[in-house]
Amino acid sequence: MGAQLIDGKGLSQTIRRGVAERARALSAAGRQPGLAVILVGDDPASAVYVRNKVQACAENGLHSVLETYPASLSQAELLARVAALNADPRIHGLLVQMPLPRHIDPQAVIAAIDPRKDVDGFSVHSAGQLMSGLPGLRPATPYGCMKLIESTGTAIAGKHAVVIGRSNTVGKPMALLLLQANATVTVCHSATPDLAAHTRQADIVVAAVGRRNTLTADMVKPGAVVIDVGMNRNDLGKLCGDVDFDGVRQVAGWITPVPGGVGPMTITMLLVNTLEAAERTAG
Ligand code: NAP
């Protein structure tokens, strides 16, 4: 029997409807949630990402501000814009699109964002809150993966989860979120000698590597929940994940497709973070 598909697009639409409703309530009270996005330089992929974020705000009742600057912007000038948006009461979420030009230190910029507005959840402050089990803003992609797992109805507590990848933006926060939900968590990475030995024991596998066919059918326990974060291109130039979808779907219980799985959830959870930041400010 084949795995059931986890419909990220559908779940994303459902969550966005809820965001729009809550945004309407805040706006009616004169507190429309606002997101500011700063883009420095002319990286074409970044331009697409920020356009999608701003458009998602408009479609769901959030106010947004997009500031674009040439790659020649100095670090001091960028920090001055971050400070101004930190102080702007109409802005509840602030993100600086990565990557930044080489002369700007991304850590210094992220650290300058008011932690209450750190809707990317990339700051040391937000990471510390997550690690300490304190409430705070969670990085959007792993936050979305948790929603996808929950949508299957699978109880996470007591399950063995294997996360492949340990980046600060996906793998590590993913592992911490699963741990917080009482899973037993194994984190694998490029120096893990026998990846399959770990994944075969997993009830939940999250693949966040950036290399296609990292997870194949022989590496998956029958019935497992498989979340594919990867975004790669196959030989035909088509978007694909880290998971051999056609093979793994024969074995797994649930699986996210690429596209249509994790991807749509990322901007949605950014909206959720902005809304939650606004609700917190509104008390
Ligand atoms: P990253 O920073 O490059 O991290 C990749 C991780 O994979 C690293 O921890 C690396 O281990 C590990 N790895 C590499 N080769 C491995 C192997 N053979 N076996 C096991 N682990 C291995 O990437 P990222 O930013 O986390 O992103 C991962 C993927 O998710 C990318 O394809 C990215 O495009 C995608 N992504 C998608 C979304 C979305 O919205 N859908 C959002 C973010 C990212 P080491 O630490 O040892 O190097």
XYZ file of C-alpha atoms and ligand atoms in Angstrom:
331
model
C 0.000 0.000 0.000
C 1.363 3.428 -0.926
C 1.938 6.278 1.507
C -0.663 8.965 2.001
C 0.353 12.369 0.694
C 0.764 15.223 3.160
C -0.765 18.164 1.332
C 1.357 21.198 2.240
C -0.505 23.404 -0.188
C -3.900 22.603 1.323
C -2.668 22.910 4.909
C -0.986 26.182 4.048
C -4.256 27.563 2.637
C -6.145 26.516 5.763
C -3.593 28.169 8.055
C -3.572 31.330 5.901
C -7.356 31.603 6.194
C -6.938 31.574 9.989
C -4.163 34.184 9.750
C -6.352 36.440 7.613
C -9.201 36.169 10.111
C -6.984 37.032 13.081
C -5.329 39.847 11.098
C -8.782 41.293 10.389
C -9.595 41.288 14.105
C -6.354 43.103 14.930
C -6.839 45.579 12.093
C -10.350 46.340 13.310
C -8.774 47.295 16.635
C -6.340 49.601 14.791
C -3.414 47.207 15.138
C -2.893 45.705 11.697
C 0.062 43.260 11.804
C 3.033 44.522 9.796
C 6.072 42.829 8.272
C 9.162 44.676 7.030
C 11.540 42.980 4.608
C 14.953 44.377 3.722
C 16.657 43.209 0.550
C 20.258 44.214 -0.155
C 21.771 43.539 -3.567
C 20.355 42.008 -6.729
C 20.354 38.245 -6.154
C 17.468 37.104 -8.431
C 16.354 34.221 -6.171
C 16.198 36.561 -3.157
C 14.139 39.034 -5.191
C 11.588 36.285 -5.898
C 11.481 35.209 -2.230
C 10.865 38.721 -0.923
C 8.236 39.404 -3.587
C 6.395 36.234 -2.523
C 6.548 37.265 1.145
C 5.174 40.731 0.454
C 2.450 39.308 -1.779
C 1.448 36.785 0.904
C 1.071 39.664 3.366
C -1.186 41.577 0.980
C -3.350 38.508 0.332
C -3.863 37.814 4.026
C -4.503 41.262 5.468
C -1.020 42.066 6.771
C 0.654 45.413 6.183
C 4.113 45.093 4.632
C 7.084 47.260 3.820
C 9.773 46.219 1.356
C 13.022 48.168 1.436
C 15.517 47.380 -1.326
C 19.077 48.665 -1.399
C 22.019 48.287 -3.764
C 24.798 45.844 -2.860
C 26.985 48.868 -2.059
C 24.944 49.619 1.100
C 27.295 49.743 4.086
C 26.798 47.651 7.200
C 26.318 50.834 9.255
C 23.584 52.033 6.882
C 21.834 48.667 7.062
C 22.028 48.626 10.862
C 20.506 52.118 10.891
C 17.526 50.841 8.842
C 17.115 47.874 11.199
C 17.104 50.268 14.167
C 14.479 52.466 12.494
C 12.190 49.501 11.779
C 12.741 48.166 15.301
C 11.319 51.454 16.533
C 8.404 51.553 14.071
C 5.180 50.618 15.909
C 3.487 49.565 12.632
C 6.111 46.841 12.156
C 5.811 43.647 14.222
C 8.073 41.396 12.160
C 11.376 42.355 10.566
C 13.571 40.219 8.371
C 16.685 40.853 6.364
C 16.827 38.551 3.357
C 19.921 36.336 3.230
C 22.466 36.083 1.734
C 23.926 39.543 2.270
C 26.846 41.017 0.286
C 30.198 39.800 1.595
C 31.163 43.067 3.300
C 28.201 42.776 5.684
C 28.333 40.451 8.703
C 24.974 38.586 8.746
C 25.287 37.749 12.451
C 25.700 41.427 13.371
C 22.581 42.278 11.375
C 20.464 39.455 12.796
C 21.603 40.364 16.320
C 20.446 43.950 15.751
C 16.832 42.908 15.107
C 14.568 43.414 18.118
C 14.035 39.818 19.390
C 10.279 40.507 19.581
C 10.332 41.182 15.814
C 12.693 38.346 14.823
C 10.091 36.516 12.726
C 12.769 34.438 10.939
C 13.747 33.100 14.365
C 17.426 33.114 13.335
C 18.840 35.225 16.176
C 20.862 33.767 19.022
C 18.117 35.045 21.312
C 15.378 33.120 19.466
C 17.592 30.024 19.190
C 18.246 30.232 22.947
C 14.522 30.463 23.676
C 13.886 27.379 21.551
C 16.726 25.471 23.194
C 15.487 26.420 26.653
C 11.904 25.429 25.870
C 10.710 29.024 26.291
C 7.998 30.563 24.128
C 9.378 32.568 21.220
C 9.518 32.897 17.449
C 10.423 29.644 15.681
C 12.226 29.411 12.319
C 9.504 29.138 9.697
C 10.588 26.009 7.818
C 10.919 23.617 10.781
C 7.824 25.215 12.357
C 5.969 24.345 9.142
C 7.349 20.791 9.208
C 5.891 20.335 12.697
C 2.482 21.438 11.402
C 2.787 18.957 8.516
C 3.616 16.082 10.885
C 0.765 17.083 13.227
C -1.638 17.195 10.276
C -1.201 13.435 9.790
C -2.653 12.808 13.233
C 0.535 10.959 14.216
C 1.311 11.325 17.907
C 4.871 12.667 18.078
C 5.442 11.962 21.776
C 7.420 8.780 22.318
C 8.258 8.352 18.634
C 11.771 8.059 17.269
C 12.490 10.963 14.914
C 15.564 11.175 12.716
C 16.562 14.556 11.324
C 19.045 14.484 8.442
C 20.911 17.795 8.405
C 22.052 20.109 11.188
C 21.924 23.634 9.768
C 21.022 26.461 12.138
C 18.008 27.354 10.006
C 16.460 23.902 9.467
C 18.089 20.796 10.970
C 18.933 21.986 14.476
C 15.683 23.859 15.193
C 13.766 20.909 13.690
C 15.458 18.541 16.138
C 14.680 20.866 19.056
C 11.016 21.229 18.075
C 10.653 17.440 17.863
C 12.395 17.083 21.214
C 10.032 19.641 22.713
C 7.150 17.513 21.394
C 8.650 14.565 23.320
C 10.077 12.615 20.398
C 13.337 10.739 20.852
C 15.548 12.545 18.377
C 18.604 11.495 16.389
C 20.422 14.115 14.300
C 22.440 12.868 11.325
C 24.871 14.865 9.173
C 27.630 14.481 6.622
C 29.928 12.726 9.106
C 27.304 10.117 10.099
C 28.846 6.815 8.951
C 25.735 4.676 8.392
C 22.756 6.938 7.741
C 20.451 4.057 6.793
C 21.004 2.316 10.139
C 19.447 5.366 11.812
C 16.668 6.140 9.353
C 15.470 2.499 9.314
C 14.605 2.850 13.010
C 12.721 6.108 12.583
C 8.982 6.610 12.917
C 9.486 10.139 11.587
C 12.225 11.204 9.151
C 12.915 14.812 8.221
C 15.393 15.189 5.361
C 17.040 18.641 5.154
C 20.219 18.056 3.198
C 20.109 19.603 -0.276
C 21.074 16.426 -2.134
C 18.570 14.353 -4.064
C 18.074 10.640 -3.365
C 19.583 11.004 0.108
C 16.700 8.894 1.429
C 15.728 5.816 -0.574
C 13.064 3.140 0.018
C 15.496 0.646 1.612
C 16.307 3.260 4.293
C 12.727 3.725 5.504
C 10.744 1.820 8.126
C 7.328 0.718 6.824
C 4.654 3.230 7.828
C 7.060 6.058 8.716
C 6.189 9.743 8.302
C 8.633 11.279 5.804
C 9.089 15.044 5.515
C 11.199 16.236 2.608
C 12.650 19.731 3.086
C 15.188 19.515 0.256
C 14.946 21.673 -2.837
C 17.048 20.310 -5.677
C 16.881 19.914 -9.442
C 16.807 16.541 -11.176
C 18.520 15.764 -14.505
C 15.572 17.282 -16.357
C 15.827 20.497 -14.334
C 12.631 19.684 -12.437
C 12.321 20.622 -8.764
C 12.817 17.619 -6.459
C 13.555 16.969 -2.815
C 16.106 14.909 -0.890
C 13.835 11.865 -0.893
C 13.446 9.343 -3.720
C 9.724 10.063 -3.765
C 8.570 7.237 -6.069
C 10.482 4.584 -4.125
C 9.869 5.845 -0.592
C 6.136 6.327 -1.093
C 5.837 2.531 -1.522
C 7.133 2.013 2.035
C 6.269 5.092 4.094
C 2.907 5.733 5.769
C 2.920 9.464 4.994
C 5.099 11.561 2.717
C 5.386 15.190 1.610
C 5.693 15.789 -2.138
C 8.154 18.259 -3.658
C 6.799 20.660 -4.770
C 3.650 21.042 -2.687
C 4.903 19.836 0.696
C 7.227 21.872 2.910
C 7.693 24.721 0.413
C 4.241 26.331 0.715
C 4.419 26.144 4.516
C 7.508 28.315 4.936
C 5.981 31.686 4.002
C 2.764 30.687 5.769
C 4.632 30.209 9.047
C 6.360 33.556 8.524
C 2.869 35.095 8.394
C 1.923 33.176 11.543
C 5.041 34.479 13.313
C 4.280 38.073 12.279
C 0.692 37.716 13.425
C 1.751 36.209 16.759
C 4.302 38.996 17.272
C 1.547 41.556 16.609
C -0.883 39.798 18.958
C 1.777 39.766 21.683
C 2.367 43.510 21.229
C -1.379 44.109 21.372
C -1.450 42.126 24.630
P 22.699 23.314 4.615
O 22.943 24.488 5.492
O 23.570 23.120 3.414
O 22.748 22.007 5.520
C 22.728 20.729 4.941
C 22.921 19.694 6.007
O 22.927 18.409 5.384
C 24.251 19.833 6.739
O 24.043 19.729 8.135
C 25.083 18.662 6.213
O 25.960 18.104 7.176
C 24.001 17.654 5.906
N 24.465 16.683 4.902
C 25.119 16.925 3.746
N 25.368 15.776 3.102
C 24.882 14.782 3.880
C 24.846 13.369 3.765
N 25.377 12.753 2.711
N 24.274 12.651 4.752
C 23.736 13.270 5.812
N 23.731 14.607 5.981
C 24.305 15.356 5.020
O 21.209 23.324 4.046
P 19.841 23.872 4.717
O 19.803 25.347 4.625
O 19.599 23.200 6.003
O 18.803 23.320 3.638
C 18.683 21.946 3.364
C 17.792 21.751 2.131
O 16.507 22.275 2.425
C 18.257 22.526 0.896
O 17.916 21.774 -0.249
C 17.437 23.784 0.917
O 17.252 24.356 -0.364
C 16.146 23.262 1.474
N 15.307 24.262 2.141
C 14.015 24.311 1.776
C 13.169 25.216 2.380
C 11.742 25.254 1.963
O 11.041 26.199 2.263
N 11.235 24.208 1.304
C 13.647 26.085 3.352
C 14.978 25.984 3.750
C 15.799 25.053 3.127
P 27.222 18.924 7.793
O 26.638 19.840 8.825
O 28.065 17.861 8.365
O 27.836 19.644 6.639
